[in-house]
C-alpha positions as a printed NumPy array, in Angstrom:
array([[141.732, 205.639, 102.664],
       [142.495, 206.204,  99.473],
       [145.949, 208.505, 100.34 ],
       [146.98 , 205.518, 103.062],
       [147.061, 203.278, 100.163],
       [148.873, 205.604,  97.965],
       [151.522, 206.451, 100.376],
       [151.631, 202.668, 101.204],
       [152.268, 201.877,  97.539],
       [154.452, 204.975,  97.414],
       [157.051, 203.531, 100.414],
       [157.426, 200.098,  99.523],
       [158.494, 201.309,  95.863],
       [160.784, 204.394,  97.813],
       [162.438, 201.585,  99.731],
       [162.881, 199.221,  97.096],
       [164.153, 201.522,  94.896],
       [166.696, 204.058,  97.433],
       [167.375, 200.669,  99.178],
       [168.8  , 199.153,  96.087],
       [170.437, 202.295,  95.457],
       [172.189, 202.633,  99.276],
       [172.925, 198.977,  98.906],
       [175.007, 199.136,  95.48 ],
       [176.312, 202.223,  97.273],
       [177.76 , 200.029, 100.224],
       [178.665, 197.152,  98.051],
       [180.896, 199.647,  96.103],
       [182.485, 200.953,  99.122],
       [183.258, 197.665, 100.36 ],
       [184.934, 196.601,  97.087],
       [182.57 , 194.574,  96.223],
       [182.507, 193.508,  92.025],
       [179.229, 194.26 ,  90.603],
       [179.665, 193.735,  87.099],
       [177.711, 191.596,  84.203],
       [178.408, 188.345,  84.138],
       [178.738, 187.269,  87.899],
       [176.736, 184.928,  87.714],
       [174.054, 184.404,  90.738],
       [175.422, 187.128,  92.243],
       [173.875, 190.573,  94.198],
       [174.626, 192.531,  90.995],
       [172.233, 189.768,  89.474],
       [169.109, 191.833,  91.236],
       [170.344, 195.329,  92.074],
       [171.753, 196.416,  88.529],
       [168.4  , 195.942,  87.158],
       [166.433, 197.905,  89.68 ],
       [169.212, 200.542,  89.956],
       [171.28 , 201.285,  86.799],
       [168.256, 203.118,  84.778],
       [168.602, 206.462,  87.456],
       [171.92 , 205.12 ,  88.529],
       [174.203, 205.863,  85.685],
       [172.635, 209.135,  83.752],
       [174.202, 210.522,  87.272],
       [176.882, 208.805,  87.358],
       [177.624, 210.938,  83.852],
       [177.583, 213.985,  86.237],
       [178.15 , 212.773,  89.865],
       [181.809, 211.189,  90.01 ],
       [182.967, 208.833,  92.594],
       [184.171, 209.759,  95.268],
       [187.136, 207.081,  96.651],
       [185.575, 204.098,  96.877],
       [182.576, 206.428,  97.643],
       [179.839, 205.443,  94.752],
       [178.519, 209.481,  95.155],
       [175.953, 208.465,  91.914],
       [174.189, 205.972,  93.559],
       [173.881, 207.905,  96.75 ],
       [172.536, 210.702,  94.962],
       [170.091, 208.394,  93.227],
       [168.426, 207.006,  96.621],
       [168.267, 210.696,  98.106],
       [166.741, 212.094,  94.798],
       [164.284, 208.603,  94.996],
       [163.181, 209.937,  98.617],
       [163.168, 213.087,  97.997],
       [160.365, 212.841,  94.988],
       [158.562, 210.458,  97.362],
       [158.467, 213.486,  99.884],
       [157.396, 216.183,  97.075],
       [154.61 , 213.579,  96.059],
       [152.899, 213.107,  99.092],
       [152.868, 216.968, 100.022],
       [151.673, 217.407,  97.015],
       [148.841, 214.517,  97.933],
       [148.23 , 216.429, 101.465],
       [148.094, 219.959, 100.133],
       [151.035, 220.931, 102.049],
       [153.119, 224.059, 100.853],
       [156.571, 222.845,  99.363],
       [159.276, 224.899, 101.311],
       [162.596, 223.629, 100.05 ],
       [165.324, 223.685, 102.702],
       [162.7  , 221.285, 105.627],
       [161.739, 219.114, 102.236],
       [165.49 , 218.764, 101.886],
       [166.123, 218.555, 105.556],
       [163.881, 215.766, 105.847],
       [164.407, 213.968, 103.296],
       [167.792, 213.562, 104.336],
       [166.575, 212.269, 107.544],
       [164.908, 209.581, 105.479],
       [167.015, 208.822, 103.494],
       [169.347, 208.039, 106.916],
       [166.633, 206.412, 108.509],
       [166.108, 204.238, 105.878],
       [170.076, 203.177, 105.66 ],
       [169.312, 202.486, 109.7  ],
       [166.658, 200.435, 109.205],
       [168.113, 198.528, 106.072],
       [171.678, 197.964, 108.819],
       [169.414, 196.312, 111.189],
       [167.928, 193.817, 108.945],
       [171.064, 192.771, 107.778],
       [172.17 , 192.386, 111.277],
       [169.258, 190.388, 112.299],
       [169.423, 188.136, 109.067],
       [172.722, 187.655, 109.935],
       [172.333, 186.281, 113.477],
       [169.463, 184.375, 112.235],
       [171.249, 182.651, 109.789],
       [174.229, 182.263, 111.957],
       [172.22 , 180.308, 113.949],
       [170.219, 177.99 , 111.701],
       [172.178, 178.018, 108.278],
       [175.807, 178.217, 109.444],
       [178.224, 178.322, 106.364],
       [175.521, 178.686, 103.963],
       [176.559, 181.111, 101.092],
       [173.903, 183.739, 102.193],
       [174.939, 183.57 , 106.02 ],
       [178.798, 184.253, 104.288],
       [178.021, 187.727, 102.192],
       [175.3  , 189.018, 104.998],
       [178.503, 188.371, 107.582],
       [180.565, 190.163, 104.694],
       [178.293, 193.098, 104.888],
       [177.994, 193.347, 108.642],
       [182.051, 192.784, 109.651],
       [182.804, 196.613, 108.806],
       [180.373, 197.594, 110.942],
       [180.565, 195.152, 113.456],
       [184.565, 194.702, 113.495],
       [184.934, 198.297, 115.817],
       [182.457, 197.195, 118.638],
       [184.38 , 193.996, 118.435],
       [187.468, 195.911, 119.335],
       [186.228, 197.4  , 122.312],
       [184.156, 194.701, 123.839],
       [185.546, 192.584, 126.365],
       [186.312, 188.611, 125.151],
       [182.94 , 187.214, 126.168],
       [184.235, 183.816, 124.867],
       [181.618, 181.786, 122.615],
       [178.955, 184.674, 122.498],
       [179.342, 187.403, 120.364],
       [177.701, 190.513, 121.712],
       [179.367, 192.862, 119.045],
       [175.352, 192.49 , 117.191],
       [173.467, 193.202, 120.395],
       [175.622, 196.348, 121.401],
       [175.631, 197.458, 116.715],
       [171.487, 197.091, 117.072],
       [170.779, 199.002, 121.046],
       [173.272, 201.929, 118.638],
       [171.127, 201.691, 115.715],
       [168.269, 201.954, 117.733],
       [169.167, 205.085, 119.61 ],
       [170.202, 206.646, 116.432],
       [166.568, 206.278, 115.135],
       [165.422, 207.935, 118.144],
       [167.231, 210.742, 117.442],
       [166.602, 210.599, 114.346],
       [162.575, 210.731, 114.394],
       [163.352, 213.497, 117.494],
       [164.681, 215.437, 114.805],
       [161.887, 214.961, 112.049]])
């Protein structure tokens, strides 16, 4: 009981934490500006959680393009000590190329899981708070992703089913993700 709770306490902190991280990450990519003094913006709540393991790696980890490879680095070094810790909590030997392996794998299944939230808060709030500033930067975040399965759907006319087509994707991509775990 004891070890359920742990590793309970363990993953929500992992997935606040390498969440944050993969987030600023994304935001990056996408231009986004997360500096000081943007008001009520995202920055507002992901510097703070992120910038303490963010930027000591940034000192060694440059970007990469618009590729923020420090904050990357900071989620899959977040999961990875999460994986260490609760082998270390089971008694299982550490052998470092699987640990590495998987956390990788969830580290990506984590991003998956993160891109379907923000795809279902965005339909949601397509539906019932159209406009509303949240509804814009959630649509923001989902266009890149969503903007290639618009290409190659047929016009459908008022329904969009660029969302349901992104989330069946995302969804076989865990599969094969926890296939390969």
């Amino acid at each position: 009981m004891i070890f359920q709770i742990l590793n309970f306490l363990l993953q929500i902190t992992v997935s606040i934490v390498a969440g944050a991280c993969i987030l600023r990450c994304y935001l990056q990519w996408l231009g986004f500006n997360l500096g000081i003094g943007q008001g009520k913006s995202l920055a507002t709540y992901l510097l703070p959680i992120t910038n303490w393991l963010v930027l000591p790696l940034r000192k060694v980890t440059p970007s990469v393009g618009r590729l923020d490879s420090a904050s990357l680095l900071a989620a899959y070094i977040v999961v990875l000590l999460k994986a260490i810790a609760v082998a270390t909590l089971i008694s299982i030997p550490l052998e470092v190329l699987p640990l590495l392996i998987f956390s990788l794998l969830d580290l990506l299944q984590m991003t998956l899981s993160g891109l379907i939230g923000l795809v279902f808060a965005s339909v949601l709030l397509s539906w019932v708070g159209p406009g509303s500033q949240m509804q814009i930067i959630l649509g923001i975040l989902v266009e890149p992703v969503l903007a290639p399965i618009r290409r190659c759907l047929p016009n459908s006319g008022a329904w969009d089913l660029s969302p349901v087509v992104l989330l069946v994707l995302l969804q076989v991509l865990q599969i094969v993700l926890n296939n390969l775990k």
